Amino acid sequence: LAEPNPGVVLNFRAVSNRSYSVLCRDTLAVGPWQNLTNIEAAPTNRGIVLTNLAPASGERYYRLVTPAR
């Protein structure tokens, strides 16, 4: 029986009036960053929580950029 993939929970504090992109890739050294999601700008600061399934390889790296791409 395979165990369920719990995934990864990412959270950060989004600053008002800024948009963000969450990028990911499976290796740190090489390869392009893939866009996981975009977070639209909002008039107030707020907490953001995202869940992403863990990759089959067991590794994934994340990067947060602003403004959104």
Coordinates of N, CA, C and O in Angstrom, one line a residue:
L1 N 0.8 -1.2 0.0 CA 0.0 0.0 0.0 C 0.9 1.2 0.0 O 1.7 1.4 0.9
A2 N 0.7 2.1 -0.9 CA 1.5 3.4 -1.0 C 0.9 4.4 0.0 O -0.3 4.5 0.2
E3 N 1.9 5.1 0.7 CA 1.4 6.1 1.6 C 1.0 7.3 0.8 O 1.6 7.6 -0.3
P4 N 0.1 8.1 1.3 CA -0.4 9.3 0.6 C 0.8 10.3 0.6 O 1.6 10.4 1.5
N5 N 0.8 11.1 -0.5 CA 1.8 12.2 -0.6 C 1.3 13.4 0.1 O 0.4 14.1 -0.3
P6 N 1.9 13.7 1.3 CA 1.4 14.9 2.1 C 1.7 16.2 1.4 O 1.0 17.2 1.7
G7 N 2.7 16.3 0.6 CA 3.0 17.6 -0.1 C 3.8 18.5 0.8 O 4.3 18.1 1.9
V8 N 4.0 19.7 0.4 CA 4.8 20.7 1.0 C 3.8 21.9 1.3 O 3.1 22.3 0.4
V9 N 3.9 22.5 2.5 CA 3.1 23.7 2.8 C 4.1 24.8 2.8 O 5.0 24.8 3.5
L10 N 3.8 25.8 2.0 CA 4.6 27.1 1.9 C 3.7 28.2 2.5 O 2.5 28.3 2.2
N11 N 4.3 29.0 3.3 CA 3.6 30.2 3.8 C 4.5 31.4 3.8 O 5.7 31.2 4.1
F12 N 4.0 32.5 3.6 CA 4.7 33.8 3.7 C 3.8 34.9 3.9 O 2.6 34.8 3.8
R13 N 4.3 36.0 4.3 CA 3.6 37.2 4.6 C 3.6 38.1 3.4 O 4.7 38.6 3.0
A14 N 2.5 38.4 2.7 CA 2.5 39.2 1.5 C 2.3 40.7 1.9 O 1.4 40.9 2.7
V15 N 3.1 41.5 1.4 CA 3.0 43.0 1.7 C 1.9 43.6 0.8 O 1.8 43.2 -0.4
S16 N 1.2 44.6 1.3 CA 0.2 45.2 0.6 C 0.7 45.8 -0.8 O 1.9 46.2 -0.8
N17 N -0.2 45.8 -1.7 CA 0.1 46.4 -3.1 C 1.3 45.8 -3.8 O 1.8 46.4 -4.7
R18 N 1.6 44.5 -3.5 CA 2.6 43.8 -4.3 C 2.1 42.5 -4.8 O 1.4 41.8 -4.0
S19 N 2.5 42.2 -6.0 CA 2.1 40.9 -6.5 C 3.3 39.9 -6.4 O 4.5 40.4 -6.3
Y20 N 3.1 38.7 -6.4 CA 4.2 37.7 -6.2 C 4.0 36.5 -7.2 O 2.9 36.2 -7.6
S21 N 5.1 35.9 -7.5 CA 5.1 34.6 -8.2 C 5.9 33.6 -7.3 O 7.0 33.9 -6.8
V22 N 5.4 32.4 -7.2 CA 6.1 31.3 -6.5 C 6.6 30.4 -7.6 O 5.8 29.9 -8.4
L23 N 7.9 30.2 -7.7 CA 8.6 29.5 -8.7 C 9.2 28.2 -8.1 O 9.5 28.2 -6.9
C24 N 9.3 27.2 -8.9 CA 9.9 25.9 -8.3 C 10.7 25.2 -9.4 O 10.6 25.5 -10.6
R25 N 11.6 24.3 -9.0 CA 12.3 23.4 -9.9 C 12.8 22.2 -9.0 O 13.0 22.4 -7.8
D26 N 13.1 21.1 -9.7 CA 13.4 19.9 -9.0 C 14.9 19.8 -8.6 O 15.3 18.9 -7.9
T27 N 15.8 20.6 -9.3 CA 17.2 20.6 -8.9 C 17.6 22.0 -8.7 O 17.1 22.9 -9.3
L28 N 18.5 22.2 -7.8 CA 19.0 23.5 -7.4 C 20.0 24.1 -8.4 O 20.0 25.2 -8.7
A29 N 20.8 23.2 -8.9 CA 22.0 23.6 -9.7 C 21.6 24.1 -11.2 O 22.2 25.0 -11.7
V30 N 20.7 23.4 -11.8 CA 20.4 23.6 -13.2 C 18.9 23.6 -13.5 O 18.2 23.0 -12.7
G31 N 18.6 24.1 -14.7 CA 17.2 24.1 -15.1 C 16.5 25.3 -14.9 O 16.8 26.1 -14.0
P32 N 15.4 25.5 -15.7 CA 14.6 26.8 -15.6 C 13.7 26.7 -14.4 O 13.3 25.6 -13.9
W33 N 13.4 27.8 -13.8 CA 12.3 27.9 -12.8 C 11.0 27.8 -13.4 O 10.7 28.5 -14.4
Q34 N 10.1 27.0 -12.9 CA 8.7 26.9 -13.4 C 7.8 27.7 -12.5 O 8.0 27.7 -11.3
N35 N 6.8 28.4 -13.1 CA 5.9 29.1 -12.4 C 4.8 28.2 -11.7 O 4.1 27.5 -12.4
L36 N 4.8 28.2 -10.4 CA 3.9 27.4 -9.6 C 2.5 28.1 -9.5 O 1.5 27.5 -9.8
T37 N 2.6 29.4 -9.1 CA 1.4 30.2 -9.0 C 1.7 31.6 -8.9 O 2.9 32.0 -8.6
N38 N 0.7 32.5 -9.2 CA 0.9 33.9 -9.0 C -0.1 34.4 -7.9 O -1.2 33.9 -7.8
I39 N 0.3 35.4 -7.1 CA -0.5 35.9 -6.1 C -0.7 37.4 -6.5 O 0.2 38.2 -6.7
E40 N -2.0 37.8 -6.6 CA -2.3 39.1 -7.0 C -2.1 40.1 -5.9 O -2.1 39.7 -4.7
A41 N -1.8 41.4 -6.2 CA -1.7 42.4 -5.2 C -3.0 42.6 -4.5 O -4.1 42.4 -5.1
A42 N -2.9 43.0 -3.2 CA -4.1 43.3 -2.4 C -3.8 44.6 -1.6 O -2.7 44.9 -1.4
P43 N -4.9 45.3 -1.2 CA -4.7 46.5 -0.5 C -4.1 46.4 1.0 O -3.8 47.4 1.6
T44 N -4.1 45.2 1.5 CA -3.6 45.0 2.9 C -2.6 43.9 3.0 O -2.5 43.0 2.1
N45 N -1.7 43.9 4.0 CA -0.8 42.8 4.2 C -1.6 41.6 4.6 O -2.7 41.7 5.2
R46 N -1.1 40.4 4.3 CA -1.9 39.2 4.6 C -1.0 38.0 4.5 O 0.1 38.0 3.9
G47 N -1.4 36.9 5.2 CA -0.7 35.6 5.1 C -1.1 34.8 4.0 O -2.3 34.7 3.7
I48 N -0.2 34.2 3.3 CA -0.5 33.3 2.2 C 0.0 31.9 2.5 O 1.1 31.7 3.0
V49 N -0.9 30.9 2.3 CA -0.5 29.5 2.5 C -0.8 28.7 1.2 O -1.9 28.8 0.7
L50 N 0.2 28.0 0.7 CA 0.0 27.2 -0.5 C 0.5 25.8 -0.2 O 1.4 25.6 0.6
T51 N -0.2 24.8 -0.8 CA 0.2 23.4 -0.7 C 0.5 22.9 -2.0 O -0.2 23.1 -3.0
N52 N 1.7 22.2 -2.1 CA 2.2 21.7 -3.4 C 2.5 20.2 -3.1 O 3.2 19.9 -2.2
L53 N 2.1 19.3 -4.0 CA 2.4 17.9 -3.9 C 3.9 17.7 -4.0 O 4.6 18.4 -4.8
A54 N 4.5 16.9 -3.1 CA 5.9 16.6 -3.2 C 6.2 15.8 -4.5 O 5.4 15.0 -4.9
P55 N 7.3 16.1 -5.2 CA 7.6 15.5 -6.4 C 8.1 14.0 -6.2 O 8.5 13.7 -5.1
A56 N 8.0 13.2 -7.2 CA 8.4 11.8 -7.1 C 9.9 11.7 -6.8 O 10.3 10.8 -6.2
S57 N 10.7 12.7 -7.3 CA 12.1 12.6 -7.1 C 12.5 12.9 -5.6 O 13.6 12.6 -5.2
G58 N 11.5 13.5 -4.8 CA 11.8 13.7 -3.4 C 12.4 15.1 -3.2 O 12.5 15.5 -2.0
E59 N 12.8 15.8 -4.2 CA 13.4 17.2 -4.0 C 12.6 18.2 -4.9 O 12.2 17.9 -6.0
R60 N 12.4 19.3 -4.3 CA 11.9 20.5 -5.0 C 12.4 21.7 -4.3 O 12.4 21.8 -3.1
Y61 N 12.7 22.7 -5.1 CA 13.2 24.0 -4.5 C 12.2 25.1 -4.9 O 11.7 25.0 -6.0
Y62 N 12.1 26.1 -4.1 CA 11.1 27.1 -4.3 C 11.7 28.5 -4.2 O 12.7 28.7 -3.5
R63 N 11.2 29.4 -5.0 CA 11.7 30.8 -5.0 C 10.4 31.7 -5.0 O 9.5 31.5 -5.8
L64 N 10.5 32.8 -4.3 CA 9.4 33.8 -4.2 C 10.0 35.0 -4.9 O 11.0 35.5 -4.5
V65 N 9.3 35.6 -5.9 CA 9.7 36.8 -6.5 C 8.6 37.8 -6.5 O 7.4 37.5 -6.6
T66 N 9.0 39.1 -6.5 CA 8.0 40.2 -6.7 C 8.6 41.2 -7.5 O 9.9 41.5 -7.4
P67 N 7.9 41.8 -8.5 CA 6.5 41.6 -8.8 C 6.3 40.3 -9.5 O 7.3 39.6 -9.9
A68 N 5.1 39.9 -9.6 CA 4.7 38.6 -10.3 C 5.2 38.6 -11.7 O 5.3 39.6 -12.4
R69 N 5.6 37.4 -12.2 CA 6.1 37.3 -13.5 C 5.0 36.9 -14.5 O 4.1 36.2 -14.2

